[in-house]
Structures are given as C-alpha cells and as structure tokens.
Short mmCIF file of C-alpha atoms and ligand atoms in Angstrom, two decimals:
data_model
loop_
_atom_site.label_atom_id
_atom_site.label_comp_id
_atom_site.label_asym_id
_atom_site.label_seq_id
_atom_site.Cartn_x
_atom_site.Cartn_y
_atom_site.Cartn_z
CA MET A 1 0.00 0.00 0.00
CA SER A 2 1.38 3.40 -0.87
CA THR A 3 1.22 6.12 1.74
CA ILE A 4 -0.12 9.52 0.79
CA ASN A 5 1.10 12.90 1.95
CA LEU A 6 -1.80 14.72 3.55
CA PRO A 7 -1.90 18.50 3.10
CA THR A 8 -1.12 20.66 6.17
CA PHE A 9 -1.81 24.22 7.31
CA VAL A 10 1.48 25.25 5.67
CA ASP A 11 -0.19 24.33 2.35
CA VAL A 12 -3.27 26.38 3.26
CA SER A 13 -1.08 29.41 3.98
CA ALA A 14 0.74 28.97 0.66
CA ALA A 15 -2.64 28.70 -1.09
CA ALA A 16 -3.75 31.95 0.58
CA GLU A 17 -0.71 33.70 -0.96
CA ARG A 18 -1.44 32.22 -4.41
CA ILE A 19 -5.09 33.26 -4.51
CA LYS A 20 -4.44 36.75 -3.13
CA GLY A 21 -5.59 39.37 -5.61
CA TYR A 22 -7.63 36.79 -7.57
CA ALA A 23 -10.09 35.39 -5.03
CA ASN A 24 -12.38 37.67 -3.05
CA ARG A 25 -11.80 37.98 0.66
CA THR A 26 -15.47 37.28 1.41
CA PRO A 27 -17.41 39.22 4.04
CA VAL A 28 -18.29 37.96 7.52
CA ILE A 29 -21.84 38.94 8.39
CA ILE A 30 -23.63 38.99 11.73
CA SER A 31 -27.38 38.99 12.35
CA ARG A 32 -28.80 40.19 15.64
CA THR A 33 -31.88 38.08 14.96
CA VAL A 34 -29.77 34.92 14.67
CA ASN A 35 -27.77 35.84 17.77
CA GLU A 36 -31.03 36.21 19.68
CA GLU A 37 -32.52 33.04 18.21
CA LEU A 38 -29.47 30.92 19.12
CA ASP A 39 -28.52 32.93 22.21
CA ALA A 40 -24.97 32.92 20.84
CA GLU A 41 -22.54 35.15 18.94
CA VAL A 42 -22.71 33.92 15.34
CA PHE A 43 -20.40 34.80 12.44
CA PHE A 44 -21.44 33.90 8.87
CA LYS A 45 -18.60 33.51 6.35
CA CYS A 46 -20.33 34.33 3.06
CA GLU A 47 -18.75 32.33 0.21
CA SER A 48 -21.81 33.18 -1.87
CA PHE A 49 -19.84 36.38 -2.51
CA GLN A 50 -16.80 34.45 -3.76
CA ARG A 51 -15.99 34.70 -7.50
CA MET A 52 -18.34 32.45 -9.51
CA GLY A 53 -20.54 32.29 -6.42
CA ALA A 54 -18.98 29.57 -4.26
CA PHE A 55 -15.80 28.67 -2.33
CA LYS A 56 -14.73 26.24 -5.10
CA PHE A 57 -12.84 29.03 -6.86
CA ARG A 58 -10.28 28.90 -4.04
CA GLY A 59 -9.26 25.27 -4.53
CA ALA A 60 -9.45 25.35 -8.32
CA PHE A 61 -7.33 28.48 -8.64
CA ASN A 62 -4.77 27.18 -6.16
CA ALA A 63 -4.44 23.85 -7.99
CA LEU A 64 -4.15 25.44 -11.44
CA SER A 65 -1.66 28.09 -10.39
CA LYS A 66 0.76 25.30 -9.38
CA PHE A 67 0.89 23.89 -12.95
CA ASP A 68 4.29 24.07 -14.66
CA ASP A 69 4.62 25.51 -18.19
CA ARG A 70 4.02 22.21 -19.96
CA LYS A 71 0.82 21.51 -18.01
CA ARG A 72 -0.39 25.08 -18.52
CA ARG A 73 0.02 24.85 -22.29
CA ALA A 74 -1.92 21.58 -22.51
CA GLY A 75 -4.59 22.71 -20.06
CA VAL A 76 -6.90 21.21 -17.49
CA VAL A 77 -9.80 18.77 -17.65
CA ALA A 78 -12.56 18.38 -15.04
CA PHE A 79 -15.82 16.52 -14.92
CA SER A 80 -18.60 18.32 -13.11
CA SER A 81 -22.00 19.83 -13.75
CA GLY A 82 -21.80 22.08 -10.73
CA ASN A 83 -19.69 24.73 -9.07
CA HIS A 84 -16.40 22.90 -9.66
CA ALA A 85 -16.91 23.24 -13.44
CA GLN A 86 -17.33 26.99 -13.23
CA ALA A 87 -14.44 27.29 -10.76
CA ILE A 88 -12.08 25.43 -13.09
CA ALA A 89 -13.24 27.31 -16.19
CA LEU A 90 -12.83 30.72 -14.55
CA SER A 91 -9.47 29.87 -12.96
CA ALA A 92 -8.13 28.56 -16.26
CA LYS A 93 -9.27 31.71 -18.04
CA LEU A 94 -7.55 33.94 -15.46
CA LEU A 95 -4.35 31.90 -15.79
CA GLY A 96 -4.50 31.84 -19.60
CA MET A 97 -4.84 28.09 -20.06
CA PRO A 98 -7.40 25.96 -21.90
CA ALA A 99 -10.06 24.14 -19.85
CA THR A 100 -12.15 21.14 -20.92
CA ILE A 101 -15.20 20.41 -18.78
CA VAL A 102 -16.99 17.06 -19.15
CA MET A 103 -20.70 17.49 -18.33
CA PRO A 104 -23.71 15.14 -18.42
CA HIS A 105 -26.19 15.57 -21.29
CA ASP A 106 -28.90 16.54 -18.79
CA ALA A 107 -26.89 19.25 -16.99
CA PRO A 108 -28.98 22.42 -16.50
CA ALA A 109 -28.62 24.74 -19.52
CA SER A 110 -27.77 27.60 -17.17
CA LYS A 111 -24.73 25.71 -15.81
CA VAL A 112 -23.51 24.77 -19.30
CA ALA A 113 -23.92 28.40 -20.37
CA ALA A 114 -22.10 29.70 -17.29
CA THR A 115 -19.18 27.33 -17.87
CA LYS A 116 -18.96 28.29 -21.55
CA GLY A 117 -19.25 31.93 -20.53
CA TYR A 118 -16.04 31.56 -18.52
CA GLY A 119 -14.36 30.20 -21.64
CA GLY A 120 -14.59 26.49 -20.83
CA ASN A 121 -14.69 23.94 -23.66
CA VAL A 122 -17.71 21.76 -22.73
CA VAL A 123 -17.78 18.06 -23.69
CA ILE A 124 -21.18 16.43 -23.22
CA TYR A 125 -21.54 12.75 -22.27
CA ASP A 126 -24.52 10.47 -21.79
CA ARG A 127 -24.94 9.92 -18.05
CA TYR A 128 -26.66 6.56 -18.64
CA LYS A 129 -24.39 5.08 -21.32
CA GLU A 130 -20.93 6.50 -20.74
CA ASP A 131 -18.47 6.63 -17.86
CA ARG A 132 -17.35 10.21 -17.21
CA GLU A 133 -14.14 9.15 -15.47
CA LEU A 134 -13.13 7.12 -18.51
CA ILE A 135 -13.90 10.06 -20.80
CA GLY A 136 -11.92 12.42 -18.57
CA ARG A 137 -8.94 10.08 -18.36
CA ASP A 138 -9.07 9.42 -22.10
CA LEU A 139 -8.99 13.16 -22.85
CA ALA A 140 -6.20 13.62 -20.34
CA GLU A 141 -4.11 10.90 -21.96
CA LYS A 142 -4.75 11.84 -25.60
CA HIS A 143 -4.11 15.55 -25.19
CA GLY A 144 -1.83 15.64 -22.17
CA LEU A 145 -4.45 17.44 -20.05
CA THR A 146 -4.22 17.44 -16.26
CA LEU A 147 -7.29 16.17 -14.45
CA ILE A 148 -8.31 18.17 -11.37
CA PRO A 149 -10.97 16.43 -9.27
CA PRO A 150 -13.57 18.42 -7.29
CA TYR A 151 -12.37 17.50 -3.80
CA ASP A 152 -9.86 14.66 -3.49
CA HIS A 153 -6.66 16.55 -4.27
CA PRO A 154 -4.16 18.14 -1.83
CA ASP A 155 -4.04 21.49 -3.68
CA VAL A 156 -7.85 21.66 -3.85
CA ILE A 157 -8.12 20.91 -0.12
CA ALA A 158 -5.46 23.52 0.74
CA GLY A 159 -7.28 26.16 -1.33
CA GLN A 160 -10.65 25.41 0.25
CA GLY A 161 -9.03 25.80 3.69
CA THR A 162 -8.38 29.49 3.04
CA ALA A 163 -12.02 30.42 3.74
CA ALA A 164 -11.89 29.24 7.37
CA LYS A 165 -8.40 30.75 7.68
CA GLU A 166 -9.81 34.17 6.73
CA LEU A 167 -12.69 33.71 9.16
CA PHE A 168 -10.43 32.99 12.17
CA GLU A 169 -8.09 35.83 11.19
CA GLU A 170 -11.04 38.22 11.10
CA VAL A 171 -13.02 37.19 14.19
CA GLY A 172 -10.51 35.28 16.34
CA ALA A 173 -10.97 31.92 18.02
CA LEU A 174 -14.41 30.26 17.99
CA ASP A 175 -16.13 27.65 20.13
CA ALA A 176 -17.79 25.89 17.19
CA LEU A 177 -17.66 25.96 13.39
CA PHE A 178 -20.26 24.41 11.04
CA VAL A 179 -19.19 23.50 7.48
CA PRO A 180 -21.17 21.91 4.58
CA LEU A 181 -19.91 18.47 3.55
CA GLY A 182 -20.00 16.74 0.16
CA GLY A 183 -16.78 14.95 -0.78
CA GLY A 184 -14.96 16.73 2.03
CA GLY A 185 -12.61 19.20 0.31
CA LEU A 186 -14.10 22.15 2.15
CA LEU A 187 -14.34 20.34 5.48
CA SER A 188 -10.82 18.88 5.45
CA GLY A 189 -9.34 22.23 4.40
CA SER A 190 -11.34 23.97 7.14
CA ALA A 191 -10.04 21.37 9.60
CA LEU A 192 -6.42 22.28 8.81
CA SER A 193 -7.14 25.96 9.48
CA THR A 194 -9.20 25.24 12.58
CA ARG A 195 -6.58 23.07 14.27
CA ALA A 196 -3.88 25.68 13.51
CA LEU A 197 -5.77 28.87 14.40
CA SER A 198 -8.46 27.87 16.90
CA PRO A 199 -7.44 24.44 18.19
CA GLY A 200 -10.14 24.19 20.85
CA CYS A 201 -12.97 24.92 18.39
CA LYS A 202 -15.50 22.12 17.85
CA LEU A 203 -15.66 21.46 14.12
CA TYR A 204 -18.78 19.93 12.55
CA GLY A 205 -19.30 18.75 8.98
CA VAL A 206 -22.92 18.78 7.83
CA GLU A 207 -24.42 16.54 5.13
CA PRO A 208 -27.87 16.09 3.64
CA GLU A 209 -29.78 13.54 5.72
CA ALA A 210 -30.59 11.53 2.57
CA GLY A 211 -26.87 11.04 1.84
CA ASN A 212 -25.06 10.58 5.16
CA ASP A 213 -22.13 8.52 3.83
CA GLY A 214 -19.71 10.95 5.49
CA GLN A 215 -21.37 10.48 8.87
CA GLN A 216 -21.27 6.69 8.45
CA SER A 217 -17.63 6.85 7.36
CA PHE A 218 -16.63 9.17 10.19
CA ARG A 219 -18.28 7.01 12.81
CA SER A 220 -17.18 3.61 11.43
CA GLY A 221 -13.62 4.55 10.49
CA ALA A 222 -13.81 3.36 6.86
CA ILE A 223 -15.00 5.14 3.69
CA VAL A 224 -18.65 4.18 3.06
CA HIS A 225 -20.01 4.31 -0.52
CA ILE A 226 -23.69 5.08 -1.24
CA ASP A 227 -25.89 5.58 -4.32
CA THR A 228 -26.35 9.18 -5.49
CA PRO A 229 -28.65 10.59 -2.79
CA GLU A 230 -31.94 12.31 -3.58
CA THR A 231 -31.69 15.76 -2.04
CA ILE A 232 -32.07 19.39 -3.07
CA ALA A 233 -28.47 19.92 -1.86
CA ASP A 234 -26.97 19.26 -5.30
CA GLY A 235 -23.47 20.35 -4.23
CA ALA A 236 -23.38 17.50 -1.70
CA GLN A 237 -24.75 14.63 -3.79
CA THR A 238 -21.42 12.86 -3.53
CA GLN A 239 -21.27 9.10 -3.05
CA HIS A 240 -18.17 8.85 -0.85
CA LEU A 241 -15.38 10.80 0.84
CA GLY A 242 -11.91 10.80 -0.73
CA SER A 243 -8.58 9.20 0.07
CA TYR A 244 -7.16 12.60 1.11
CA THR A 245 -10.26 14.13 2.66
CA PHE A 246 -11.31 11.19 4.83
CA PRO A 247 -8.11 10.82 6.93
CA VAL A 248 -8.05 14.56 7.69
CA ILE A 249 -11.75 14.57 8.60
CA ARG A 250 -11.40 11.49 10.76
CA ARG A 251 -8.41 13.03 12.57
CA ASP A 252 -9.50 16.66 12.98
CA VAL A 253 -13.30 16.89 12.87
CA ASP A 254 -15.46 16.51 16.02
CA ASP A 255 -18.58 15.10 14.39
CA VAL A 256 -20.59 14.85 11.19
CA LEU A 257 -24.23 15.97 11.42
CA THR A 258 -27.12 16.00 8.95
CA ALA A 259 -29.90 18.33 7.82
CA THR A 260 -33.16 17.60 6.00
CA ASP A 261 -34.20 19.27 2.76
CA LYS A 262 -36.99 21.06 4.63
CA GLN A 263 -34.53 22.51 7.15
CA LEU A 264 -32.38 23.72 4.23
CA VAL A 265 -35.29 25.54 2.62
CA GLU A 266 -36.22 27.13 5.97
CA CYS A 267 -32.64 28.44 6.21
CA MET A 268 -32.74 29.71 2.61
CA ALA A 269 -35.93 31.61 3.44
CA PHE A 270 -34.46 33.01 6.65
CA ALA A 271 -31.22 34.09 4.98
CA ALA A 272 -33.14 35.79 2.18
CA SER A 273 -35.77 37.57 4.23
CA ARG A 274 -33.78 38.49 7.34
CA MET A 275 -30.18 38.71 6.11
CA LYS A 276 -30.75 39.65 2.44
CA LEU A 277 -28.60 36.72 1.31
CA VAL A 278 -29.27 34.33 -1.59
CA ILE A 279 -27.82 30.98 -0.49
CA GLU A 280 -28.10 27.73 -2.47
CA PRO A 281 -29.53 24.66 -0.69
CA THR A 282 -26.10 23.04 -0.12
CA GLY A 283 -24.79 26.33 1.22
CA CYS A 284 -27.30 26.21 4.10
CA LEU A 285 -26.18 22.84 5.55
CA GLY A 286 -24.04 24.34 8.32
CA PHE A 287 -26.68 26.90 9.27
CA ALA A 288 -29.38 24.22 9.42
CA ALA A 289 -27.32 22.04 11.78
CA ALA A 290 -26.43 24.97 14.04
CA ARG A 291 -30.12 25.78 14.47
CA GLN A 292 -30.71 22.19 15.63
CA MET A 293 -27.96 22.52 18.25
CA LYS A 294 -29.29 25.58 20.03
CA PRO A 295 -29.02 24.16 23.61
CA GLN A 296 -25.30 23.39 23.19
CA LEU A 297 -24.48 26.77 21.63
CA HIS A 298 -25.84 28.97 24.42
CA GLY A 299 -23.34 31.79 25.13
CA LYS A 300 -20.83 30.50 22.57
CA ARG A 301 -18.94 32.08 19.68
CA VAL A 302 -20.07 30.22 16.57
CA GLY A 303 -18.90 30.25 12.93
CA ILE A 304 -21.17 29.17 10.07
CA LEU A 305 -19.74 28.73 6.61
CA LEU A 306 -22.29 29.62 3.91
CA SER A 307 -20.57 27.80 1.06
CA GLY A 308 -22.28 29.16 -2.04
CA GLY A 309 -25.15 31.05 -3.64
CA ASN A 310 -25.55 29.47 -7.06
CA VAL A 311 -29.20 28.58 -7.39
CA ASP A 312 -31.36 29.22 -10.43
CA ILE A 313 -33.66 32.03 -9.32
CA LYS A 314 -36.84 30.25 -10.51
CA ARG A 315 -35.84 27.15 -8.59
CA PHE A 316 -35.11 29.33 -5.57
CA CYS A 317 -38.62 30.79 -5.77
CA SER A 318 -40.35 27.43 -6.21
CA LEU A 319 -38.45 25.88 -3.27
CA LEU A 320 -39.50 28.77 -1.04
CA ALA A 321 -43.07 28.77 -2.36
CA ALA A 322 -43.43 25.09 -1.38
CA LEU A 323 -42.57 25.77 2.30
C1 PLP B 401 -19.01 21.50 -3.67
C2 PLP B 401 -19.85 22.22 -2.68
C3 PLP B 401 -19.98 21.77 -1.34
C4 PLP B 401 -19.31 20.51 -0.86
O1 PLP B 401 -17.91 20.64 -0.88
P1 PLP B 401 -16.96 19.36 -0.77
O2 PLP B 401 -15.59 19.91 -0.83
O3 PLP B 401 -17.29 18.43 -1.90
O4 PLP B 401 -17.28 18.72 0.55
C5 PLP B 401 -20.72 22.54 -0.47
N1 PLP B 401 -21.36 23.67 -0.87
C6 PLP B 401 -21.27 24.13 -2.13
C7 PLP B 401 -21.98 25.37 -2.48
C8 PLP B 401 -20.51 23.42 -3.09
O5 PLP B 401 -20.43 23.88 -4.34
#
C-alpha cells in the first residue's frame, strides 16, 4: 500500500498567498436576529460572494496556479455539472490556459452556459451510457491534459481551507464551526485551518440527511459508498469521501451531522428575508445544523460557513413557495 502525503496548514497558507488578488476575501456577516434566536454570537462567512458564487474558486485556482509551463500549455480537464466546473473554467481563463469540462447531457442549460461563458470547452456525455471518469482520463491521456478532481486533491483541499483561515483571522478563536460536507474538500481544508488557528474549536461537517455517507464513514472509520442521494443539496450529492479528505476529517473533525431538505429551505428563506442573502440549498447545511444545536451553543462564539449562492432564481422561488 502506498502512503499519501496529507496537506497541512502550511499548504493552506501557501494557497492563501497564491489566490491573493484573484479570489475575493469574502465578508463575515452577523445577524442580531440569529444571535437572539441561538442565544450565541454567530459569524457567517459568506462564500456566496466568492468569485463564480462559491468557495470552489479557491481550490481550483490554487491547484491550477501550481501547474508548470508544460501543463499550462496543454490545459486542465474536469468533470462536473456544478460549481467545480465553473471554478475550473474561470481559474483557467484567469491563468490563460485551456479548460475542458466534461458534463452530463442533462446538466442544466444555465450551468452549461455559465461554464462556456467563462471560456470552458464543454464536452457532453450520456450519463446513462458512458463513464465520465473514462472520458476524462481518455482526454487527459490523448491531449496531455491534467485532471483536477472536485475535492480529493491536496491542492484543492489547501485552497478550500483558506475560507476558514480568513474567518479565524477576522473574528478570532471560535467555540464551534459548522461547514457543509460533500466529498470533504471544504471540510478537510477547514479542519487544517481550525486546528492551527483555533485548536479548541468544535468542528462539525454537515451533510444532507438523505446522503449521510460521510457520517457513516466518520463514525465507522472506513469510507462508506452510497448511491447518489436524492436531495435538493446538489453540491453534496457525492457518493463517498476521498482518500485525502477522509483521513483529515477522521483526525480533525469533532462530528458529522445532517440536515433535511426542509430545514435547508427554511434556512434559505431566513437568509433571504432576514439577512438579504441568496444561499443555495447546499450552502445552508451548516446553518441548518447549528439551528438544531441551540441548547449546546448557548453563550458560545459560533462560525457558520455559507458555502455558495448558485441557485437558479426560478428554482429558488419554487423551493420557497413550497414551504
Ligand atoms: C461543492 C460544494 C460543497 C461541498 O464541498 P466538498 O468539498 O465536496 O465537501 C458545499 N457547498 C457548495 C456550495 C458546493 O459547491
């Protein structure tokens, strides 16, 4: 068995230097209503205001900016229909390299358009007949492209960790931090920053209840695979944690919690009406879990990472209308 080198906080700090001037330093927002509701001091780190609308720009840009000249000339390939696709396409454009994004034939037209708008070369595959990993690897081999996965990569993890790093630098140590969890890039990166900058802080990853593979993996000690879960949290419809993300999560995270789709929509409605924030369903996972933990948070300093705001506005309206 080969051993892997897990990323550390040194890598997060290096990533912070690389993304400086390209990524937004996103705002931290407080809401007196939330503080009163939870009887706590709550700080929201708003990655919905990151470039392309989610934290994924951080990891993508960090990974691509480490390419040598040969890799830059050939370009990057990614397979994603979500925020990772846009993050890779935009980062590649800013760094002047070609990007190929492999997307399923039934990807929302708005996402395809957004990716093309950032200059990405979109390759469509049939979700039911073709294997996207094979297509990605084939393209990588034929054209010398470098494949960057959405979460299981040390440079992606280090980049994602810069959001929590900024939060601790801005507000100081916290008692608890709530972070959305899909494949674990954001959570493992946040863990590196938390253990370095606020070691006593309780760190919670939060998944959709319908797809709690991360919770099962965390509690059992081995990576659990599940079928694609049915949830409105499309950024967390992952089937398993990764070989880099899982060991960091297992070592540095205090627990993995879950939230229901209904709780996510309630948080979306609250954020919109009381805080004037448009947050996508996945982005509300941490907020939803914190609201369930009110008794434990009494009098505490609490961070909530709002991971993204990319939701089609008509879908946003219909989710809220169905409450
Ligand atoms: C990708 C994504 C997540 C999950 O991140 P992982 O690194 O896969 O755990 C959470 N929220 C949003 C908005 C995302 O785009």
